[in-house]
Amino acid sequence: MEKMRMIEEGRNEEAREIFRKLENTRGVAELAVSRVVEKFNVVLIQEPGVLGGVEEEVQWIQRKLMRLGVIHGYDFTEELMDVAYDFEDVIDDLVLRSAAKQRRGGNWERCILVIRIHKKLEMIKSKIPHLPGAQVDVPCSSRIPKYLEEMEWSPLFSIPSQNLEDTVVSPVKEKLSALLDLMALHPNTKKAARRVLDELELLSSFLKGLELVYLDDKAVVWMEKLSDVSLSAVVVIEDFINNNQQLRKKSWMGSPFGKSKSQHDFGMKMDQIYAKIQELSISKPEKATQMQGQSREFIKSEKHIPPQQTTQDPHLASFDDDVHAMTTRLLAADKSFRVIPIMGMEGIGKTTLAKLIFHNKAVVDHFPFRAWPSTTASSSIGDSRQILLDIIKQLMNYKMRVTRGAVVSSEHEEMMKKLKAFLIDNRSLIVMDDPSNFCYWDGLLRVLADTSNRSRMIWITRKMSLPPNLKTRSDPHPLRLRADEESWALFTHALKVRIPSELQELKEKIVRICGGLPLLIVKLAEALSQKDATIEEWSRALQQLCHDQEQVWSNTLCRIYKDLSLYMRRCLFSLTLFPHDSDTPTRRLITLWVAEDLVQTEGRNEAPEDVAESCLNLLIAQGMVQLSKKKLNGNVKTVRLPDALTQYWLSKAQRARALGDHIYTRSELFPGNDMIRRLVDHLDRDDITFDHIHGGGHTSSTSLTRYYQDVFSFRSFDTRKKIEQEEEIGDFLRRCISSSCFLSLWVLDLENVYKPKLPETLGELTQLRYLGLRSTFLEKLPSSISNLRNLQTLDIKHTNIKTLPISICKLQQLRHFYLSEGYRSKLMLRPSTGSLTSLQTLCGLFVDEETPVRDGLNRLLNLRKLGLAMSSQPKAMSSQVQAVTDWILNLKHLQSLRVKSIDDNNQPWDLKLKPLTGHQNLSCIFLFGRLRNPSIVSQFPPSLIDLTLSGSELTKDPMKSLGKLPNLRSLKLFAKSYLGKSMHCSLGGFPQLRVLKLWKLDQLEDWKVEKGALQALRDLEIRYSERTPMLPEELLDRSPLLKIDVKLAQ
């Protein structure tokens, strides 16, 4: 009636607002009633005994709820929801009463529950008659709400399903569900929590549809607001749980007043969150949003960029890792037909890579018959027929009558028969360049699928998803942007002039502007080849290239906004907060993503770090993140955003500021206001945060509260080394904490900030998950650090911290702990001080005769990465060494192991280890010390990828044993690791070894490498101190593919 009156009065917008609110509340009521009825039915079937004495009353209420909902469509939602939540309380109490009956001494508890149940039943029965239509009695049918189905990710990148619900609302739902299941709450508090839970459940189906469409600016802002509310809800729930734990510690049952106040405050906050979520639910964006051309400038649709003609020959060194990976797939022993798609954006080098593989000697020898037909963008049957003829001619020089005009179907069938007969008996390789318009594509695949002679097809495509008929028989190879060294190698190869020494300083700028894209690298090299070799000329060419990148990167920007899921977009955009002229270590990025809840685990046994790493790999594979540096073992070391994407988002932010949309800051703001969500300090004097942080403490408490009250991430990139700078960060933290800011902080990242003076009040940041103090040269930690009970990562590597507070062992959630190895930091972990059983990373640990290993460190069995050093006290350390050895043997999840045995001068000492063959996940080993059981060298696990030995004093040639490791990519034999005079690498040995470093092996006189050994070697580095080593002729013949560096050791 109210709505009709508004419409008659011309207040249409108000009427629509009321209607949307009613519709939303109806949905929540329907969900609540359905869930309660379903819970009752489960109890009725599985535990009917719990209804003893009240069965008739409970079933009467259940029938009334069902009938009222069906008849009236939940029009009287608030009253109905109130009764539904009361009824759910009764069901929960009945289950508790049944459990108390089974316990010894549970009679008193059961008596209280019986009284409470009867009171609630009477209250519910008194409410139901007052509900509209409660007297009507008609048959009903159950209506079960639909829940969000998880999106399936393409198996292309083996990344777990992550949708909007996983990353935005699931954390809240999981915590609320656990809270309702495990904690006794006051009925009003429970109602408030359930209302939030049901409101989020109602949004799930909408989020599922939203994941599948393009989000315009308005929809993105809406999603960010929902993310912020969810984030606030998680903080509120965690605060409530922590407060209750503290209350229980004060007395066995907790302070009754304190518990009551805590629940009341929690219920009030839940009501506030419910109101915010309801408001967002009412104002949710339309699902059918189409791409807004005016809102994305040139990002309107994907464009076809024609191939760029170049006179340059393919450069193997720039694509060597890709060639190696592709040839491994092509030459695999699997007899069934396989397709190897080369996938990637325009200009990334797909065709170049295919050419390098097509003419590779091993590939030519393996495939007697090869074909690479000329393809066309046309989809006509005539063109497709010509492509098919081209394949047949190249494979078997087959000639047939060509009919002009329309294609005769018998000719097509004859061609396919001939081709099938040929392919069944002859191993073949076919390269197809973007065959999506090839009419006979499915037929060709069917013909090839019938072969079992290891025939292969290389499929070149810029699409990042596979058609259904390829998913089961393909091994995709997504082509990434080139790393810095690969980019420079390609640039110097394409350049037709010698680079003067004074222009070498432009190297970093060149590789950064090109963004690792081969098309731009070659284009720039060819342009510079035509110009004078001066800084002025080259700088102008670089500036011009910056302006010309728009078209090249437009499709990537289009895919980011159109195809990339929201949670992946948030991971990608988080890189914009880092300095634009530096690289980001993957170690730092992955732990930050986990700490900020940007990724969620799909299964219980899946570590969030693994999910984050998969996300990063996918972004790299799609050309949205550039791998800038690799580790020697081939893993990703540092990454950055391609320069063109960085410049685009910077210019967009500048235009927004010019229009007066926001204050000027490089920090991330909450949508719709000037409150800061992610605070970053880039030492930018124009940034509004600069004076607050570095202005000498003149900012008022009111100003701090305005901007920083709800900040959940603070990163500083102030790398100055000045005395006044030491005070600024600490003073800013102290003032913010005293003004009740930063209390929701999850991340405090001060890596490379020089000696920040952390306030003692740091312990008040109880929500903190990540504390990054690496390379700060800090000398001590605040004693209050033990209050950071939610801390997941503590990084004090490269600091001057000598002593750790014993109370640090109370950080039960700690997963990654990096200590400063140089200061011999000890972890005094004892049963009385606490247990860090969640630890996955423990690096920089020092073990001496006082370190509790038995009944201490040896309880840390979930470690994936362990780095420790042991002192050299022969008598006192004997039992400790044995304890450490046994502990390592029990670390079955170990992936990386670094062990040093040193004397007081940090020189190698005796090192004892037991065989590690049972460590199936161990991929990286670093051993420093004299191996007392050298047979361990022949007992490394086959999973090993990276091995470093130093001071081992081996007398027997280790190459025979190490050469059998099938996955070893990097081998470093440093000073005194081998004392023998001869070394022999056998035929077939080290099949995957890419990097070999031999340093100061002064006794080595004779090194033999048989033909067929070290076939994958690309980087050989030798450091000698006495005599110049003689290199094996087998290796000298491999130049220029093999990079050889021989130097006198310093």
Short mmCIF file of C-alpha atoms in Angstrom, two decimals, residues 186-196 232-233 236-237 240 260-276:
data_model
loop_
_atom_site.label_atom_id
_atom_site.label_comp_id
_atom_site.label_asym_id
_atom_site.label_seq_id
_atom_site.Cartn_x
_atom_site.Cartn_y
_atom_site.Cartn_z
CA HIS A 186 23.05 -15.38 23.44
CA PRO A 187 19.92 -15.81 21.27
CA ASN A 188 20.01 -12.16 20.14
CA THR A 189 23.70 -12.42 19.24
CA LYS A 190 23.05 -15.64 17.37
CA LYS A 191 20.22 -14.01 15.42
CA ALA A 192 22.44 -11.13 14.38
CA ALA A 193 25.14 -13.52 13.16
CA ARG A 194 22.65 -15.69 11.28
CA ARG A 195 21.13 -12.67 9.53
CA VAL A 196 24.56 -11.76 8.14
CA SER A 232 35.36 -5.72 8.27
CA ALA A 233 33.19 -8.71 9.18
CA VAL A 236 34.93 -8.25 13.90
CA ILE A 237 34.57 -12.04 14.17
CA PHE A 240 35.19 -11.41 19.20
CA SER A 260 27.70 -10.55 28.23
CA LYS A 261 29.19 -7.23 27.13
CA SER A 262 31.37 -8.92 24.53
CA GLN A 263 28.36 -10.70 22.99
CA HIS A 264 26.25 -7.56 23.08
CA ASP A 265 28.96 -5.54 21.29
CA PHE A 266 29.44 -8.32 18.75
CA GLY A 267 25.70 -8.46 18.06
CA MET A 268 25.60 -4.70 17.53
CA LYS A 269 28.48 -4.86 15.06
CA MET A 270 26.83 -7.77 13.24
CA ASP A 271 23.67 -5.65 12.89
CA GLN A 272 25.74 -2.84 11.39
CA ILE A 273 27.39 -5.22 8.93
CA TYR A 274 24.01 -6.72 8.05
CA ALA A 275 22.68 -3.25 7.24
CA LYS A 276 25.68 -2.54 4.97
#
